Amino acid sequence: MIVNEQLAIDHGLKKDEYKKICDLLKRVPNITELGIFSAMWNEHCSYKSSRLHLKNLPTKGKNVIQGPGENAGVIDIDDDDAIVFKIESHNHPSFIEPYQGAATGVGGIMRDVFTMGARPIANLNSIHFGSPQHKKTKNLLRGVVHGIGGYGNCMGVPTIAGQTSFDESYNGNILVNAMTLGHVKKDKIFYSKAAGLNKPVIYVGSKTGRDGIHGASMASASFDDKIEEKKPTVQVGDPFTEKLLLEACLELMAGDSIIAIQDMGAAGLTSSSIEMASKGNLGIEMNLNKVPCREANMTPYEIMLSESQERMLIVLENGKEEMAKKIFDKWNLDFAIIGRTTKSKKIELYFDEKKVADIPVNTLVENSPMYDRKWKKAKLPKRIKIEKELFKTLKVKNVLSKILSNPNVCSKEWIWQQYDHTVMGDTIQKPGGDAGVVRVHGTSKAVAASVDSSAVYCWAHPLSGGKQIVCESWRNLISVGAKPIAITNCLNFGSPENEENMGEFVECVKGLGETSAYLEFPVVSGNVSFYNQTKDIGIKPTPAIGGVGLIKDYQNMVTMDLKEADNILLVIGKTEGHLDQSLFARDILNEKNGPPPEINLFNEKNNGETVLKLIDKKYIKSAHDVSSGGIITALSKMCIKGKKGATLKKPNYLINQFEYLFGEDQGRYIVEISKDDLESATKILEENSVHFDELGSVNDDSLIIDDKTKVSIDDLIKSHTNWLTNYMEN
């Protein structure tokens, strides 16, 4: 095949990028080399539009062992224990083929974690679909959920938390973000940096097929009308093989034979070999005839770009080959010595005794494009003016029922019941709370994790939205009694070549970075997913934040279910009644303009740390952060979980009832405290200058909002739980 400018463009490269490749090589690349460049220089692998801005994120902290740049981030959780975690997107494949796209997304993120020596202990996900009325939404949701559950359940890893939303901006491009946590001893962490000369390069796992070729490139392009033609680019997963691969890798890792190990994820053998060589400042030479293939007559181009699943690349110590082979033979997995490390600092590939690629590693990595894209700064929208007369036409009970049944608020039990959330026996807080919690096996410690996003806030004002979503993660961890340690992010946006989209990305990242730095909540891993659009219609900006925190004694864990009648309910944090961009404004008033709520970082940090002090003193019986839908929505969920009611007090300062109940002011928690502990608890709040209000008290049977409004627990449950089940079953 003749390589020329048009063929390069067909591979997703720009004209100037192709010229740069020719200049770097001082020749025209052959087809295999062109394929390698197209994979390594796309957005998914090179971060060419995002690197400039990601550099500004805070990535260090006293608990950070490994920040961005490896397969996953690693944090210290005391003693000899560490947690490895990361979130990644599998958006484009999941829209094309929802079951396999979602399944292989889960499989890929688990490999990222166990590649570093950690046994996966928990999965989470953030999934976003189009309007429920859209013709494709129901089938896409069903396929994605079955794919996530099918892979995770077969692997025997619990899915402990997640997030699901619906918005018409996802009609042509759904989002599937998968997150995994793994546990490892600090002296058994493995990295991808190759080292030493003439060391054997080993291929292990499944055989290589033609599935997933150009998967990484496809993930770096917009959809068009020919979407069905892209199905061959979607990988096919086999969780049973991955389970074998996990056990085999961990068995080999128990010794001292591995120098470096890398998952074959996006761009397969290409990215894994080049990343290992680049980090080690070495070359790698490979004989592609030795790569185990499951299909006949595969070309070097196909072998290098295949994204067949359940494969690893390992650099071994010399003399360890036979021992390693016995382990993989025992687990019935392929094992092949396909190459060696060299001093050439090149990727050199041979096939049928001919050299088919000869590329300096630095041309693929250090010399990859980095763009400073043009971007537009978003203005903070003006506050909306709500006519007070509108409130007179509304009844609180009816409004609450509608919000509780909103697709983005309602119970997602239909989804998480299809996931195994108790396997391994260490899940101590299942899905449906503020965060999932798993015990660190054999210890008194527990790890909490949540995943959150807020596309509406980010769309209204990206800088504020970026701040808010980090704060939301922070509050969710604190609400279960965990000290927040670090976050991972999956940044889902439209085309970076669009100035408005790029502006959304830049400002979201800025907000995310400022907040992470202030809260001492660093970013240790992540992923950027651009081109989430069909033709020119992009998604709302959707950064997903996965937060991880530590509970030193799992018996101090807090849940959101109300516990006992006559206990006092407090709202921590000030309520000012912010309705702009709230569920109330959008769902009840059909008002979609206005700014998101203001973020006060001092209050966020101070309020959260003070709540943790109250939890440490065992004053808090239940807790829940206040987010979408305001105080009354948060309290209703606490009532539903505990099958208890609550009697509200009228606030002692002037504020409209609807603003008070449904406003989405940030930095707030609802906490339940016994009368005996109230004085001691309020003293701590006052000493720490934390604003709080007495919301009311717990009762046994109903939510009493005022003299005229009383809602039974059964009615709350009905409003909250019926929508999704009815939608999926009808």
XYZ file of C-alpha atoms in Angstrom:
730
model
C 0.000 0.000 0.000
C 1.347 3.420 -1.027
C 1.542 5.826 1.896
C 0.674 9.417 1.057
C -0.946 12.470 2.564
C -4.511 11.284 1.861
C -3.896 7.917 3.502
C -2.522 9.740 6.539
C -5.673 11.873 6.669
C -7.758 8.683 6.439
C -5.876 7.537 9.554
C -6.996 10.648 11.469
C -3.768 12.613 11.054
C -3.660 16.249 9.917
C -1.659 17.358 6.883
C 0.953 19.115 9.003
C 1.195 16.094 11.313
C 1.938 13.842 8.366
C 4.602 16.291 7.159
C 6.123 16.300 10.647
C 6.295 12.484 10.625
C 8.103 12.503 7.293
C 10.510 15.160 8.591
C 11.237 13.247 11.789
C 11.883 9.992 9.939
C 13.597 11.801 7.030
C 11.502 9.569 4.766
C 7.954 8.486 4.028
C 6.710 5.949 6.598
C 5.511 2.552 5.467
C 1.952 1.431 6.237
C 2.843 -0.228 9.542
C 4.753 2.837 10.695
C 1.909 5.115 9.621
C -0.517 3.023 11.659
C 1.754 3.267 14.703
C 2.053 7.048 14.391
C -1.706 7.446 13.899
C -2.349 5.473 17.088
C 0.260 7.212 19.232
C -0.543 10.707 17.974
C -4.313 10.595 18.368
C -6.070 12.401 21.207
C -6.735 9.230 23.167
C -3.063 8.297 23.479
C -1.147 11.574 23.115
C -3.421 14.058 24.952
C -2.259 16.561 22.343
C -5.040 19.070 23.029
C -5.138 18.626 26.804
C -1.534 18.132 28.006
C -0.873 21.850 28.209
C -3.727 22.351 30.672
C -3.462 19.114 32.613
C 0.047 20.130 33.688
C -1.523 22.640 36.073
C -3.437 20.084 38.120
C -2.163 19.377 41.664
C -0.835 15.819 41.679
C 1.222 15.561 44.855
C 0.268 15.059 48.487
C 1.492 13.393 51.649
C -0.477 10.257 50.821
C 0.389 10.130 47.109
C 2.743 7.312 46.118
C 2.185 7.557 42.356
C 0.505 10.367 40.480
C -0.414 10.620 36.770
C 1.862 8.972 34.231
C 1.420 5.328 35.189
C -1.375 2.862 34.519
C -3.154 4.140 37.642
C -2.631 6.374 40.664
C -1.491 4.999 44.025
C -2.182 6.352 47.524
C -0.912 5.376 50.951
C -3.617 4.257 53.415
C -1.279 3.614 56.367
C 0.547 0.539 57.594
C 1.851 -1.371 54.574
C -1.286 -0.832 52.516
C -1.887 1.179 49.374
C -4.852 1.711 47.063
C -4.439 1.789 43.293
C -7.248 3.450 41.348
C -8.255 5.087 38.090
C -11.282 6.007 35.991
C -11.375 5.780 32.188
C -13.843 6.323 29.373
C -15.190 3.829 26.884
C -17.717 6.173 25.333
C -17.495 5.652 21.606
C -17.375 1.818 21.724
C -20.355 1.739 24.098
C -22.501 3.820 21.770
C -21.665 1.579 18.813
C -21.954 -1.754 20.668
C -23.254 -1.097 24.211
C -22.686 -4.535 25.764
C -19.137 -5.129 24.521
C -18.193 -1.455 24.756
C -19.148 -1.279 28.424
C -17.801 -4.754 29.240
C -14.368 -4.080 27.751
C -14.299 -0.690 29.452
C -14.620 -2.487 32.788
C -12.063 -5.082 31.763
C -9.588 -2.433 30.633
C -9.726 -0.403 33.818
C -9.300 -3.520 35.947
C -6.176 -4.441 33.953
C -4.789 -0.944 34.577
C -5.104 -1.642 38.288
C -3.793 -5.184 38.532
C -0.960 -4.319 36.136
C 0.447 -2.401 39.101
C 0.289 -5.416 41.371
C -3.034 -4.651 43.032
C -5.934 -7.050 43.406
C -9.123 -5.230 42.343
C -11.494 -4.784 45.303
C -14.205 -2.505 43.930
C -15.696 -1.153 40.710
C -17.679 2.052 40.156
C -19.130 3.700 37.083
C -20.473 6.985 35.754
C -22.886 6.444 32.858
C -24.823 9.066 30.927
C -27.599 8.566 28.375
C -29.775 10.644 26.102
C -33.324 11.756 26.787
C -35.522 8.910 28.071
C -37.832 9.694 25.127
C -35.091 9.137 22.567
C -35.591 5.942 20.554
C -32.134 4.531 21.359
C -31.870 5.363 25.068
C -33.597 2.359 26.601
C -31.649 -0.224 24.581
C -28.358 1.582 25.148
C -28.999 1.702 28.899
C -29.919 -1.980 28.988
C -26.867 -3.002 26.970
C -24.417 -0.907 28.983
C -25.742 -2.096 32.355
C -25.640 -5.728 31.242
C -22.098 -5.232 29.907
C -20.834 -3.665 33.150
C -22.493 -6.346 35.252
C -21.540 -9.194 32.948
C -17.822 -8.428 33.089
C -17.509 -7.264 36.700
C -19.646 -10.097 38.081
C -17.653 -12.741 36.212
C -14.419 -11.251 37.537
C -15.764 -11.509 41.075
C -15.238 -7.803 41.821
C -18.076 -5.904 43.552
C -19.606 -2.811 41.961
C -20.099 -0.592 45.015
C -21.266 2.776 43.702
C -22.030 4.749 40.584
C -23.918 7.529 38.922
C -26.441 7.611 36.097
C -27.899 10.631 34.336
C -30.094 11.423 31.336
C -29.816 14.479 29.088
C -30.680 15.108 25.468
C -27.084 16.204 24.800
C -26.089 12.516 25.049
C -28.607 11.420 22.394
C -25.854 10.945 19.826
C -22.979 10.073 22.153
C -23.462 8.305 25.483
C -20.772 8.280 28.165
C -19.506 5.158 29.906
C -16.792 5.840 32.490
C -15.488 2.886 34.513
C -13.474 3.095 37.734
C -11.623 0.412 39.689
C -9.892 0.328 43.074
C -7.281 -2.254 43.962
C -5.386 -3.115 47.138
C -1.639 -3.721 47.175
C 1.177 -3.862 49.695
C 3.467 -0.867 49.288
C 6.525 -3.022 48.601
C 4.746 -4.906 45.794
C 3.806 -2.057 43.456
C 4.811 -2.640 39.818
C 5.540 -0.035 37.163
C 5.786 0.124 33.377
C 9.320 1.521 33.059
C 11.560 -0.886 31.151
C 15.131 -1.239 32.415
C 18.269 -3.144 31.451
C 19.590 -4.245 28.071
C 18.849 -7.496 26.264
C 15.995 -8.326 28.653
C 13.256 -10.593 27.286
C 9.988 -8.940 26.253
C 7.105 -11.294 26.958
C 3.576 -11.441 25.532
C 0.975 -13.068 27.834
C -2.785 -13.570 27.896
C -5.191 -14.068 25.013
C -4.321 -14.391 21.360
C -4.354 -11.365 19.068
C -7.253 -10.961 16.664
C -8.582 -8.312 14.326
C -11.074 -6.871 16.804
C -10.523 -3.335 18.004
C -8.179 -2.240 15.209
C -8.294 1.568 15.123
C -10.201 1.593 18.411
C -8.034 4.374 19.861
C -8.290 6.386 16.649
C -12.053 5.937 16.560
C -12.221 7.266 20.120
C -10.486 10.411 18.852
C -13.065 11.242 16.185
C -16.641 12.457 15.968
C -19.487 10.170 14.944
C -21.268 10.503 11.610
C -24.033 8.682 9.744
C -21.776 5.680 9.105
C -21.621 4.647 12.763
C -22.617 1.028 12.046
C -19.481 0.624 9.929
C -17.362 1.229 13.031
C -18.530 -1.920 14.871
C -15.343 -3.859 13.931
C -13.338 -1.274 15.916
C -15.091 -2.347 19.147
C -13.132 -4.830 21.214
C -14.601 -8.158 22.334
C -14.067 -9.086 25.971
C -13.789 -12.397 27.823
C -13.972 -11.892 31.606
C -13.169 -15.522 32.341
C -9.846 -15.192 30.544
C -9.173 -11.911 32.339
C -9.768 -13.649 35.674
C -7.119 -16.222 34.721
C -4.794 -13.421 33.610
C -5.280 -11.594 36.904
C -4.374 -14.650 38.964
C -1.410 -15.558 36.757
C 0.017 -12.023 36.886
C -0.388 -11.792 40.659
C 1.301 -15.172 41.052
C 4.263 -14.021 38.942
C 4.361 -10.732 40.843
C 4.818 -12.597 44.102
C 8.406 -13.261 43.016
C 11.169 -10.958 41.830
C 11.228 -11.622 38.107
C 9.260 -8.681 36.645
C 11.165 -5.545 35.588
C 8.193 -3.808 33.959
C 4.635 -4.687 33.039
C 2.069 -2.894 30.880
C -1.514 -3.614 29.911
C -2.245 -3.786 26.188
C -5.126 -1.315 26.179
C -5.727 1.453 23.653
C -3.515 0.870 20.591
C -2.600 -2.568 21.946
C 0.929 -3.787 21.371
C 1.892 -0.407 19.912
C 1.233 1.729 22.975
C 2.357 -0.864 25.523
C 5.779 -1.422 23.933
C 6.403 2.252 23.171
C 5.386 3.469 26.628
C 7.670 0.924 28.297
C 10.580 1.854 26.059
C 10.010 5.598 26.431
C 9.879 5.527 30.223
C 13.042 3.438 30.346
C 14.879 5.467 27.674
C 15.495 2.216 25.822
C 14.661 0.546 22.563
C 12.563 -2.571 22.002
C 13.020 -5.044 19.176
C 10.166 -7.471 18.414
C 9.577 -10.375 16.032
C 5.881 -10.162 15.157
C 5.834 -13.740 13.836
C 6.100 -14.833 17.458
C 2.948 -12.952 18.568
C 0.176 -15.509 19.276
C -2.590 -14.820 16.737
C -6.047 -16.358 16.586
C -6.671 -15.363 12.962
C -4.717 -16.425 9.885
C -2.577 -14.144 7.775
C -2.559 -11.179 10.117
C -0.284 -8.412 8.883
C 2.225 -6.481 11.012
C -0.121 -3.488 10.779
C -3.014 -5.532 12.210
C -0.903 -7.161 14.918
C 0.429 -3.837 16.168
C -2.940 -2.016 16.132
C -5.210 -4.791 17.378
C -6.971 -4.014 20.642
C -7.861 -7.594 21.461
C -8.505 -7.815 25.156
C -6.920 -9.643 28.106
C -3.274 -9.179 27.038
C -0.150 -7.947 28.854
C 3.404 -7.073 27.895
C 6.153 -7.871 30.404
C 9.888 -7.206 30.585
C 11.442 -10.055 32.575
C 14.760 -10.582 34.284
C 17.029 -12.887 32.302
C 16.749 -16.527 33.280
C 13.176 -16.207 34.561
C 11.476 -17.188 31.308
C 10.872 -20.883 32.055
C 9.529 -20.215 35.527
C 7.174 -17.532 34.190
C 6.030 -19.769 31.324
C 5.067 -22.523 33.764
C 2.796 -20.085 35.630
C 0.978 -18.984 32.480
C 0.776 -22.551 31.181
C -0.851 -23.539 34.468
C -3.513 -20.866 33.942
C -3.950 -21.950 30.296
C -2.780 -18.623 28.872
C -0.521 -17.801 25.968
C 3.111 -17.039 26.784
C 5.578 -15.975 24.123
C 9.005 -14.346 24.095
C 8.499 -11.838 21.291
C 11.435 -9.495 21.701
C 14.160 -7.895 23.786
C 15.223 -4.527 25.118
C 17.968 -2.724 23.212
C 20.116 0.403 23.460
C 18.863 1.690 20.108
C 16.068 3.835 21.598
C 13.964 2.643 18.668
C 10.950 0.434 18.103
C 12.238 -2.122 15.627
C 9.781 -4.662 14.234
C 10.496 -7.757 12.165
C 8.096 -9.960 10.212
C 8.936 -12.798 7.839
C 12.629 -11.982 8.410
C 12.172 -8.426 7.144
C 12.333 -5.211 9.145
C 8.820 -3.722 8.852
C 9.199 -0.756 11.215
C 12.117 1.312 12.455
C 10.986 4.299 14.525
C 12.879 6.309 17.156
C 10.818 6.171 20.340
C 11.129 9.902 20.983
C 9.390 10.696 17.689
C 6.333 8.870 18.964
C 6.294 10.299 22.493
C 8.381 13.428 23.137
C 7.837 14.702 19.608
C 4.109 14.024 19.502
C 2.015 17.123 18.788
C 0.957 19.417 21.609
C -1.563 22.092 20.762
C -2.476 25.333 22.452
C -5.992 25.397 21.047
C -7.980 28.590 20.780
C -10.707 28.799 23.379
C -13.505 31.072 24.486
C -13.999 32.099 28.080
C -17.532 31.586 29.343
C -19.257 34.517 31.027
C -21.003 34.002 34.338
C -24.720 34.150 33.481
C -26.940 36.717 35.153
C -29.243 35.584 37.947
C -32.758 34.756 36.827
C -35.719 36.625 38.226
C -38.477 34.328 39.385
C -41.847 35.961 39.686
C -42.993 35.419 43.252
C -46.522 34.855 41.999
C -45.348 31.573 40.464
C -44.728 30.109 43.906
C -48.364 30.671 44.872
C -49.508 28.258 42.163
C -47.306 25.442 43.452
C -47.783 22.892 46.208
C -44.674 21.596 47.980
C -45.977 18.021 48.034
C -46.537 17.930 44.260
C -43.175 19.547 43.528
C -41.354 17.089 45.795
C -43.058 14.109 44.156
C -42.059 15.305 40.696
C -38.436 15.924 41.672
C -38.085 12.574 43.456
C -39.291 10.837 40.292
C -37.013 12.874 38.007
C -34.823 10.436 35.993
C -31.690 12.074 37.403
C -32.865 11.862 41.038
C -34.902 8.678 41.199
C -33.607 5.434 42.657
C -31.197 3.570 40.383
C -31.815 0.269 42.126
C -32.900 -1.331 38.832
C -29.326 -0.746 37.670
C -27.264 -1.698 40.675
C -29.298 -4.778 41.502
C -27.827 -6.264 38.321
C -24.332 -5.843 39.693
C -22.829 -8.095 42.324
C -22.012 -5.605 45.066
C -21.252 -8.058 47.882
C -18.835 -10.559 46.295
C -15.495 -10.848 48.186
C -17.414 -10.232 51.415
C -15.895 -6.838 52.243
C -18.569 -4.432 50.988
C -19.934 -2.634 54.055
C -21.893 0.116 52.279
C -23.661 -0.889 49.092
C -24.828 1.316 46.193
C -27.476 3.917 46.867
C -25.639 5.913 49.565
C -23.268 8.857 49.307
C -20.292 6.588 48.668
C -19.566 2.876 48.463
C -17.379 1.461 51.226
C -15.236 -1.691 51.288
C -13.271 -3.027 54.220
C -9.552 -3.530 53.668
C -9.530 -7.293 54.101
C -8.181 -8.506 57.402
C -7.937 -5.010 58.911
C -10.165 -2.520 60.723
C -9.715 0.008 57.887
C -12.183 0.741 55.126
C -11.923 2.608 51.844
C -14.755 4.815 50.602
C -15.216 5.745 46.955
C -17.701 7.763 44.956
C -18.035 8.998 41.399
C -19.797 12.241 40.538
C -20.413 14.659 37.700
C -22.558 17.726 37.121
C -22.910 18.513 33.440
C -25.610 21.114 34.002
C -23.445 23.252 36.290
C -20.428 22.866 33.968
C -22.510 23.849 30.947
C -23.863 26.941 32.723
C -20.411 28.076 33.870
C -17.480 25.683 33.395
C -15.213 27.242 36.023
C -17.862 27.030 38.752
C -18.961 23.584 37.572
C -15.401 22.257 37.734
C -15.129 23.496 41.319
C -18.502 22.098 42.301
C -17.916 18.560 41.163
C -14.720 18.215 43.216
C -16.594 19.580 46.240
C -19.409 17.104 45.621
C -16.904 14.234 45.709
C -15.365 15.669 48.882
C -18.778 15.861 50.610
C -19.823 12.370 49.555
C -16.746 10.838 51.151
C -17.115 12.880 54.323
C -20.789 11.908 54.584
C -19.805 8.265 55.144
C -17.071 9.173 57.627
C -14.067 8.972 55.291
C -11.184 11.394 55.186
C -10.806 12.376 51.492
C -7.352 11.523 50.120
C -7.241 11.856 46.333
C -9.242 11.871 43.126
C -9.162 10.477 39.624
C -10.922 12.222 36.759
C -12.471 11.372 33.420
C -12.937 14.553 31.401
C -15.643 14.101 28.747
C -16.024 16.936 26.225
C -16.878 17.693 22.605
C -14.357 18.591 19.887
C -11.293 20.516 21.089
C -11.215 22.137 17.647
C -14.379 24.020 18.618
C -13.428 27.135 20.609
C -16.445 26.960 22.897
C -15.884 23.267 23.670
C -12.210 23.902 24.293
C -13.128 26.801 26.574
C -15.399 24.506 28.567
C -12.510 22.075 28.976
C -9.930 24.703 29.960
C -12.143 26.342 32.562
C -13.482 23.085 34.006
C -9.895 21.906 34.461
C -8.977 25.241 36.050
C -11.871 24.967 38.503
C -11.034 21.349 39.217
C -7.384 22.207 39.856
C -8.034 25.202 42.117
C -10.443 23.194 44.244
C -8.268 20.094 44.462
C -5.344 22.236 45.582
C -7.364 24.109 48.216
C -8.963 20.970 49.652
C -5.630 19.082 49.509
C -7.406 16.505 47.398
C -4.877 15.834 44.589
C -5.469 14.283 41.181
C -3.480 11.035 40.895
C -4.813 9.589 37.646
C -7.286 10.262 34.904
C -8.370 10.290 31.315
C -9.508 12.808 28.697
C -12.217 11.939 26.204
C -12.737 14.489 23.410
C -14.902 14.379 20.289
C -17.990 13.232 22.170
C -20.387 14.406 19.501
C -22.282 13.359 16.418
C -21.601 15.646 13.488
C -21.438 19.089 15.133
C -23.701 18.374 18.098
C -21.636 17.831 21.225
C -22.422 16.731 24.749
C -22.656 19.024 27.718
C -19.215 19.222 29.377
C -19.108 16.254 31.730
C -16.060 15.876 33.956
C -16.511 12.814 36.153
C -14.653 12.792 39.455
C -13.837 9.588 41.313
C -12.970 10.319 44.938
C -11.272 7.957 47.401
C -11.039 8.327 51.169
C -10.034 6.347 54.250
C -12.043 5.313 57.301
C -9.462 4.256 59.889
C -12.001 2.167 61.805
C -14.864 0.878 59.685
C -17.114 0.789 62.754
C -17.140 4.594 62.528
C -18.728 4.472 59.083
C -21.875 6.598 58.713
C -24.922 5.834 56.569
C -27.706 8.132 55.349
C -30.718 6.258 56.772
C -32.502 8.035 59.637
C -32.097 6.065 62.852
C -34.380 7.030 65.750
C -37.441 9.159 66.470
C -36.866 12.402 68.408
C -33.256 12.728 67.229
C -32.461 16.243 66.046
C -31.715 17.123 62.416
C -29.235 19.890 61.619
C -28.299 21.487 58.318
C -24.565 22.150 58.291
C -23.728 25.113 56.053
C -25.724 28.177 55.145
C -28.904 28.052 53.085
C -29.515 31.114 50.915
C -31.998 29.567 48.494
C -30.030 29.412 45.214
C -32.477 28.207 42.546
C -30.618 29.059 39.316
C -29.681 25.803 37.479
C -31.457 23.815 40.195
C -33.697 20.864 39.532
C -36.564 23.022 40.752
C -35.838 25.725 38.158
C -35.313 23.289 35.285
C -37.949 20.666 36.097
C -40.700 22.752 37.667
C -40.273 26.240 36.176
C -38.731 25.098 32.855
C -36.058 27.734 33.402
C -32.631 26.694 32.081
C -30.715 29.959 32.386
C -28.773 31.504 35.223
C -25.504 30.693 37.043
C -24.765 27.581 39.079
C -24.488 28.010 42.857
C -21.469 29.832 44.204
C -18.597 27.802 45.633
C -16.970 29.009 48.852
C -13.878 26.851 49.251
C -13.161 27.984 52.806
C -16.631 26.907 53.903
C -16.424 23.644 51.953
C -13.198 22.671 53.680
C -14.131 23.956 57.109
C -17.637 22.452 57.063
C -16.366 19.072 55.872
C -13.514 18.835 58.359
C -15.856 19.806 61.194
C -18.377 17.139 60.188
C -15.533 14.598 60.358
C -14.771 15.793 63.914
C -18.396 15.167 64.872
C -18.243 11.714 63.298
C -15.038 10.906 65.173
C -16.842 11.846 68.411
C -19.687 9.498 67.356
C -22.191 12.349 67.584
C -23.590 11.821 64.090
C -26.104 8.986 63.679
C -26.761 9.559 59.969
C -25.582 12.044 57.362
C -26.220 13.007 53.765
C -24.829 15.822 51.672
C -27.251 18.326 50.138
C -26.945 18.478 46.351
C -29.442 18.229 43.470
C -32.955 19.000 44.648
C -31.916 20.792 47.826
C -32.662 20.113 51.478
C -36.041 18.463 51.048
C -34.793 16.013 48.402
C -31.798 15.017 50.526
C -33.986 14.597 53.611
C -36.549 12.552 51.672
C -33.839 10.094 50.652
C -32.791 9.786 54.296
C -36.408 9.081 55.225
C -36.742 6.463 52.476
C -33.525 4.701 53.471
C -34.385 4.579 57.155
C -38.168 4.200 56.740
C -38.488 7.020 59.237
C -40.175 10.395 58.972
C -39.092 13.912 59.848
C -40.831 16.996 61.193
C -39.419 20.239 59.808
C -39.076 23.508 61.687
C -39.715 26.801 59.983
C -36.364 28.484 59.359
C -35.697 31.352 61.747
C -34.646 33.754 58.998
C -36.542 35.217 56.065
C -36.485 33.016 52.986
C -39.132 31.785 50.553
C -40.257 28.213 51.384
C -39.433 26.871 47.926
C -36.024 28.547 47.935
C -35.321 27.084 51.371
C -36.442 23.564 50.519
C -35.222 23.240 46.908
C -32.284 25.664 46.682
C -28.961 24.057 45.778
C -26.513 26.083 47.866
C -23.248 24.190 48.205
C -21.181 23.041 51.179
C -24.141 21.607 53.104
C -24.884 18.385 54.987
C -27.936 17.101 56.843
C -26.900 15.289 60.034
C -28.867 13.386 62.641
C -27.815 13.884 66.277
C -29.349 12.568 69.504
C -30.708 15.112 71.992
C -28.087 13.972 74.505
C -25.262 14.884 72.128
C -26.759 18.055 70.700
C -25.107 20.505 73.072
C -21.663 18.959 72.633
C -22.080 18.800 68.860
C -23.234 22.398 68.488
C -20.344 23.554 70.681
C -17.866 21.993 68.195
C -19.713 23.628 65.293
C -19.595 27.020 66.995
C -15.925 26.655 67.957
C -15.118 25.992 64.290
C -17.272 28.890 63.045
C -19.553 26.585 61.072
C -23.020 27.881 60.225
C -25.829 25.468 61.070
C -29.604 25.485 61.375
C -31.922 23.191 63.234
C -33.889 21.544 60.463
C -36.285 19.575 62.649
C -36.507 16.140 64.230
C -36.967 12.489 63.295
C -40.378 10.844 63.651
C -41.687 7.344 62.951
C -44.050 7.648 60.038
C -44.113 10.703 57.743
C -42.385 13.766 56.362
C -44.152 16.774 57.898
C -43.080 19.905 56.036
C -45.569 22.392 57.484
C -49.042 22.504 59.007
C -50.605 21.800 55.618
C -48.130 19.377 54.120
C -47.603 15.801 55.252
C -46.169 13.017 53.071
C -46.175 9.355 54.104
C -43.027 7.274 53.808
C -44.857 4.980 51.374
C -45.610 7.938 49.109
C -41.977 9.052 49.220
C -40.834 5.534 48.319
C -43.354 5.337 45.483
C -42.235 8.656 43.994
C -38.568 7.768 44.301
C -38.483 4.156 43.158
C -41.060 3.640 40.429
C -39.828 5.650 37.457
C -36.779 3.662 36.299
C -38.364 0.252 36.842
C -41.477 1.278 34.924
C -39.367 2.824 32.165
C -37.247 -0.299 31.636
C -40.076 -2.803 31.937
C -42.636 -1.070 29.720
